């Protein structure tokens, strides 16, 4: 479906690594071959992932294909939107700050990101507590007495 974006904020600039740029170049090369094979049947729309004749892919067809591929890969029933959640989860697991994840997802506020993904930050809270404890108290021995020591 080709239409105008919902808001001006919907337009995004993507940061791409050299590896991603190479993948895109290979995809464009394959895409160009499809275009040559389709010949006069091709309709150019300037899309990255068109049908084999250059037209926009049907969102429902793509969703069904994606779900089928996910099941085949052993992931169960996935909808393409799960990629967004997985991406956010991976960013947080790699230590990306919450406000950066929020910006990448284009959430209206960081509060939305925290509400949806806050449960994934437990490890960060533990690490912060340990860092403060170490800074203030130094490394401490375990509190429980050792069985071999005289406790009394």
PDB file of C-alpha atoms in Angstrom:
ATOM      1  CA  UNK A   1       0.000   0.000   0.000  1.00  0.00           C
ATOM      2  CA  UNK A   2       1.467   3.319  -1.004  1.00  0.00           C
ATOM      3  CA  UNK A   3       0.212   6.361   0.869  1.00  0.00           C
ATOM      4  CA  UNK A   4       1.410   9.449   2.646  1.00  0.00           C
ATOM      5  CA  UNK A   5       2.968   9.022   6.072  1.00  0.00           C
ATOM      6  CA  UNK A   6       0.708   9.579   9.086  1.00  0.00           C
ATOM      7  CA  UNK A   7       2.848  12.406  10.481  1.00  0.00           C
ATOM      8  CA  UNK A   8       6.019  14.318   9.600  1.00  0.00           C
ATOM      9  CA  UNK A   9       7.663  12.510  12.508  1.00  0.00           C
ATOM     10  CA  UNK A  10       7.052   9.210  10.685  1.00  0.00           C
ATOM     11  CA  UNK A  11       9.849  10.004   8.219  1.00  0.00           C
ATOM     12  CA  UNK A  12      13.092   8.505   9.514  1.00  0.00           C
ATOM     13  CA  UNK A  13      16.772   8.574   8.802  1.00  0.00           C
ATOM     14  CA  UNK A  14      18.364   5.182   9.329  1.00  0.00           C
ATOM     15  CA  UNK A  15      21.878   4.613  10.587  1.00  0.00           C
ATOM     16  CA  UNK A  16      23.417   1.823   8.538  1.00  0.00           C
ATOM     17  CA  UNK A  17      26.593  -0.140   9.150  1.00  0.00           C
ATOM     18  CA  UNK A  18      28.886  -1.075   6.248  1.00  0.00           C
ATOM     19  CA  UNK A  19      27.589  -4.661   6.579  1.00  0.00           C
ATOM     20  CA  UNK A  20      23.979  -3.541   6.168  1.00  0.00           C
ATOM     21  CA  UNK A  21      24.902  -1.393   3.194  1.00  0.00           C
ATOM     22  CA  UNK A  22      26.488  -4.445   1.558  1.00  0.00           C
ATOM     23  CA  UNK A  23      23.356  -6.541   2.180  1.00  0.00           C
ATOM     24  CA  UNK A  24      21.220  -3.785   0.634  1.00  0.00           C
ATOM     25  CA  UNK A  25      23.522  -3.628  -2.409  1.00  0.00           C
ATOM     26  CA  UNK A  26      23.228  -7.396  -2.923  1.00  0.00           C
ATOM     27  CA  UNK A  27      19.442  -7.162  -2.537  1.00  0.00           C
ATOM     28  CA  UNK A  28      19.253  -4.347  -5.083  1.00  0.00           C
ATOM     29  CA  UNK A  29      21.310  -6.413  -7.507  1.00  0.00           C
ATOM     30  CA  UNK A  30      18.913  -9.370  -7.162  1.00  0.00           C
ATOM     31  CA  UNK A  31      15.999  -6.926  -7.436  1.00  0.00           C
ATOM     32  CA  UNK A  32      17.460  -5.581 -10.694  1.00  0.00           C
ATOM     33  CA  UNK A  33      17.653  -9.134 -12.098  1.00  0.00           C
ATOM     34  CA  UNK A  34      13.948  -9.665 -11.288  1.00  0.00           C
ATOM     35  CA  UNK A  35      13.173  -6.429 -13.046  1.00  0.00           C
ATOM     36  CA  UNK A  36      15.030  -7.568 -16.168  1.00  0.00           C
ATOM     37  CA  UNK A  37      13.226 -10.935 -16.106  1.00  0.00           C
ATOM     38  CA  UNK A  38       9.812  -9.279 -15.797  1.00  0.00           C
ATOM     39  CA  UNK A  39      10.566  -7.070 -18.801  1.00  0.00           C
ATOM     40  CA  UNK A  40       7.551  -5.049 -19.931  1.00  0.00           C
ATOM     41  CA  UNK A  41       5.419  -6.575 -17.162  1.00  0.00           C
ATOM     42  CA  UNK A  42       7.418  -4.638 -14.558  1.00  0.00           C
ATOM     43  CA  UNK A  43       5.854  -1.565 -12.978  1.00  0.00           C
ATOM     44  CA  UNK A  44       8.409   0.647 -11.243  1.00  0.00           C
ATOM     45  CA  UNK A  45       7.368   2.119  -7.890  1.00  0.00           C
ATOM     46  CA  UNK A  46      10.813   2.631  -6.347  1.00  0.00           C
ATOM     47  CA  UNK A  47      10.206  -0.049  -3.707  1.00  0.00           C
ATOM     48  CA  UNK A  48      12.804  -2.130  -1.857  1.00  0.00           C
ATOM     49  CA  UNK A  49      10.591  -5.224  -1.552  1.00  0.00           C
ATOM     50  CA  UNK A  50       8.095  -5.305  -4.404  1.00  0.00           C
ATOM     51  CA  UNK A  51       6.349  -8.306  -5.937  1.00  0.00           C
ATOM     52  CA  UNK A  52       8.074 -10.047  -8.864  1.00  0.00           C
ATOM     53  CA  UNK A  53       6.410  -7.484 -11.142  1.00  0.00           C
ATOM     54  CA  UNK A  54       7.427  -4.381  -9.163  1.00  0.00           C
ATOM     55  CA  UNK A  55       4.099  -3.774  -7.453  1.00  0.00           C
ATOM     56  CA  UNK A  56       3.607  -3.192  -3.726  1.00  0.00           C
ATOM     57  CA  UNK A  57       3.382  -6.397  -1.693  1.00  0.00           C
ATOM     58  CA  UNK A  58       0.026  -7.069  -0.080  1.00  0.00           C
ATOM     59  CA  UNK A  59       0.449  -6.617   3.712  1.00  0.00           C
ATOM     60  CA  UNK A  60      -1.761  -9.630   4.532  1.00  0.00           C
ATOM     61  CA  UNK A  61       0.141 -11.866   2.120  1.00  0.00           C
ATOM     62  CA  UNK A  62       3.440 -10.735   3.628  1.00  0.00           C
ATOM     63  CA  UNK A  63       2.134 -11.302   7.159  1.00  0.00           C
ATOM     64  CA  UNK A  64       1.018 -14.859   6.316  1.00  0.00           C
ATOM     65  CA  UNK A  65       4.322 -15.640   4.598  1.00  0.00           C
ATOM     66  CA  UNK A  66       6.274 -14.241   7.544  1.00  0.00           C
ATOM     67  CA  UNK A  67       4.225 -16.280  10.011  1.00  0.00           C
ATOM     68  CA  UNK A  68       4.756 -19.431   7.962  1.00  0.00           C
ATOM     69  CA  UNK A  69       8.528 -18.823   7.861  1.00  0.00           C
ATOM     70  CA  UNK A  70       8.613 -18.179  11.618  1.00  0.00           C
ATOM     71  CA  UNK A  71       6.807 -21.456  12.338  1.00  0.00           C
ATOM     72  CA  UNK A  72       9.136 -23.296   9.964  1.00  0.00           C
ATOM     73  CA  UNK A  73      12.111 -21.811  11.850  1.00  0.00           C
ATOM     74  CA  UNK A  74      10.662 -23.138  15.131  1.00  0.00           C
ATOM     75  CA  UNK A  75       9.651 -19.731  16.513  1.00  0.00           C
ATOM     76  CA  UNK A  76       5.924 -20.429  16.647  1.00  0.00           C
ATOM     77  CA  UNK A  77       3.327 -17.983  15.346  1.00  0.00           C
ATOM     78  CA  UNK A  78       4.970 -14.606  14.846  1.00  0.00           C
ATOM     79  CA  UNK A  79       3.567 -11.471  13.288  1.00  0.00           C
ATOM     80  CA  UNK A  80       5.993  -9.036  11.569  1.00  0.00           C
ATOM     81  CA  UNK A  81       5.452  -6.569  14.435  1.00  0.00           C
ATOM     82  CA  UNK A  82       7.333  -9.003  16.689  1.00  0.00           C
ATOM     83  CA  UNK A  83      10.487  -7.951  14.828  1.00  0.00           C
ATOM     84  CA  UNK A  84      10.064  -4.494  16.318  1.00  0.00           C
ATOM     85  CA  UNK A  85       9.779  -5.928  19.828  1.00  0.00           C
ATOM     86  CA  UNK A  86      12.721  -8.249  19.242  1.00  0.00           C
ATOM     87  CA  UNK A  87      14.820  -5.359  17.990  1.00  0.00           C
ATOM     88  CA  UNK A  88      13.996  -3.286  21.050  1.00  0.00           C
ATOM     89  CA  UNK A  89      14.714  -6.231  23.361  1.00  0.00           C
ATOM     90  CA  UNK A  90      18.077  -6.870  21.683  1.00  0.00           C
ATOM     91  CA  UNK A  91      19.057  -3.207  21.899  1.00  0.00           C
ATOM     92  CA  UNK A  92      18.264  -3.158  25.622  1.00  0.00           C
ATOM     93  CA  UNK A  93      20.081  -6.467  26.198  1.00  0.00           C
ATOM     94  CA  UNK A  94      23.153  -4.956  24.525  1.00  0.00           C
ATOM     95  CA  UNK A  95      23.052  -1.974  26.896  1.00  0.00           C
ATOM     96  CA  UNK A  96      21.515   0.622  24.592  1.00  0.00           C
ATOM     97  CA  UNK A  97      20.125   3.399  26.818  1.00  0.00           C
ATOM     98  CA  UNK A  98      16.342   3.462  27.144  1.00  0.00           C
ATOM     99  CA  UNK A  99      16.054   6.954  25.649  1.00  0.00           C
ATOM    100  CA  UNK A 100      17.930   5.814  22.511  1.00  0.00           C
ATOM    101  CA  UNK A 101      15.672   2.763  22.115  1.00  0.00           C
ATOM    102  CA  UNK A 102      12.699   5.094  22.515  1.00  0.00           C
ATOM    103  CA  UNK A 103      14.041   7.361  19.750  1.00  0.00           C
ATOM    104  CA  UNK A 104      14.716   4.424  17.404  1.00  0.00           C
ATOM    105  CA  UNK A 105      11.172   3.116  17.955  1.00  0.00           C
ATOM    106  CA  UNK A 106       9.837   6.668  17.538  1.00  0.00           C
ATOM    107  CA  UNK A 107       7.737   6.427  20.682  1.00  0.00           C
ATOM    108  CA  UNK A 108       6.025   9.686  21.616  1.00  0.00           C
ATOM    109  CA  UNK A 109       7.754   9.574  25.002  1.00  0.00           C
ATOM    110  CA  UNK A 110      10.318   7.521  26.880  1.00  0.00           C
ATOM    111  CA  UNK A 111       7.523   6.598  29.317  1.00  0.00           C
ATOM    112  CA  UNK A 112       5.882   4.469  26.617  1.00  0.00           C
ATOM    113  CA  UNK A 113       9.151   2.623  26.029  1.00  0.00           C
ATOM    114  CA  UNK A 114       9.628   2.091  29.769  1.00  0.00           C
ATOM    115  CA  UNK A 115       6.052   0.836  30.188  1.00  0.00           C
ATOM    116  CA  UNK A 116       6.457  -1.699  27.363  1.00  0.00           C
ATOM    117  CA  UNK A 117      10.063  -2.793  27.955  1.00  0.00           C
ATOM    118  CA  UNK A 118      10.753  -1.864  31.589  1.00  0.00           C
ATOM    119  CA  UNK A 119      10.630  -5.487  32.702  1.00  0.00           C
ATOM    120  CA  UNK A 120      13.751  -6.104  30.612  1.00  0.00           C
ATOM    121  CA  UNK A 121      15.750  -3.640  32.694  1.00  0.00           C
ATOM    122  CA  UNK A 122      15.953  -5.803  35.850  1.00  0.00           C
ATOM    123  CA  UNK A 123      19.549  -6.751  35.069  1.00  0.00           C
ATOM    124  CA  UNK A 124      20.470  -3.078  34.742  1.00  0.00           C
ATOM    125  CA  UNK A 125      18.882  -2.302  38.120  1.00  0.00           C
ATOM    126  CA  UNK A 126      20.885  -5.121  39.720  1.00  0.00           C
ATOM    127  CA  UNK A 127      24.097  -3.920  38.100  1.00  0.00           C
ATOM    128  CA  UNK A 128      23.430  -0.351  39.265  1.00  0.00           C
ATOM    129  CA  UNK A 129      22.815  -1.537  42.825  1.00  0.00           C
ATOM    130  CA  UNK A 130      26.007  -3.606  42.800  1.00  0.00           C
ATOM    131  CA  UNK A 131      27.994  -0.664  41.388  1.00  0.00           C
ATOM    132  CA  UNK A 132      26.723   1.679  44.102  1.00  0.00           C
ATOM    133  CA  UNK A 133      27.369  -0.929  46.798  1.00  0.00           C
ATOM    134  CA  UNK A 134      30.915  -1.507  45.567  1.00  0.00           C
ATOM    135  CA  UNK A 135      31.595   2.229  45.325  1.00  0.00           C
ATOM    136  CA  UNK A 136      30.338   2.931  48.839  1.00  0.00           C
ATOM    137  CA  UNK A 137      31.265  -0.244  50.679  1.00  0.00           C
ATOM    138  CA  UNK A 138      33.915  -1.959  48.575  1.00  0.00           C
ATOM    139  CA  UNK A 139      33.737  -5.662  47.890  1.00  0.00           C
ATOM    140  CA  UNK A 140      32.156  -7.343  50.896  1.00  0.00           C
ATOM    141  CA  UNK A 141      32.451 -10.901  52.114  1.00  0.00           C
ATOM    142  CA  UNK A 142      29.290 -13.003  52.156  1.00  0.00           C
ATOM    143  CA  UNK A 143      27.107 -12.224  55.198  1.00  0.00           C
ATOM    144  CA  UNK A 144      26.385 -15.856  56.103  1.00  0.00           C
ATOM    145  CA  UNK A 145      29.069 -17.423  58.336  1.00  0.00           C
ATOM    146  CA  UNK A 146      31.261 -20.149  56.931  1.00  0.00           C
ATOM    147  CA  UNK A 147      30.598 -23.555  58.547  1.00  0.00           C
ATOM    148  CA  UNK A 148      34.306 -23.974  59.359  1.00  0.00           C
ATOM    149  CA  UNK A 149      34.529 -20.731  61.318  1.00  0.00           C
ATOM    150  CA  UNK A 150      33.774 -20.395  65.007  1.00  0.00           C
ATOM    151  CA  UNK A 151      30.640 -18.250  65.213  1.00  0.00           C
ATOM    152  CA  UNK A 152      30.366 -17.877  68.790  1.00  0.00           C
TER     153      UNK A 152
END
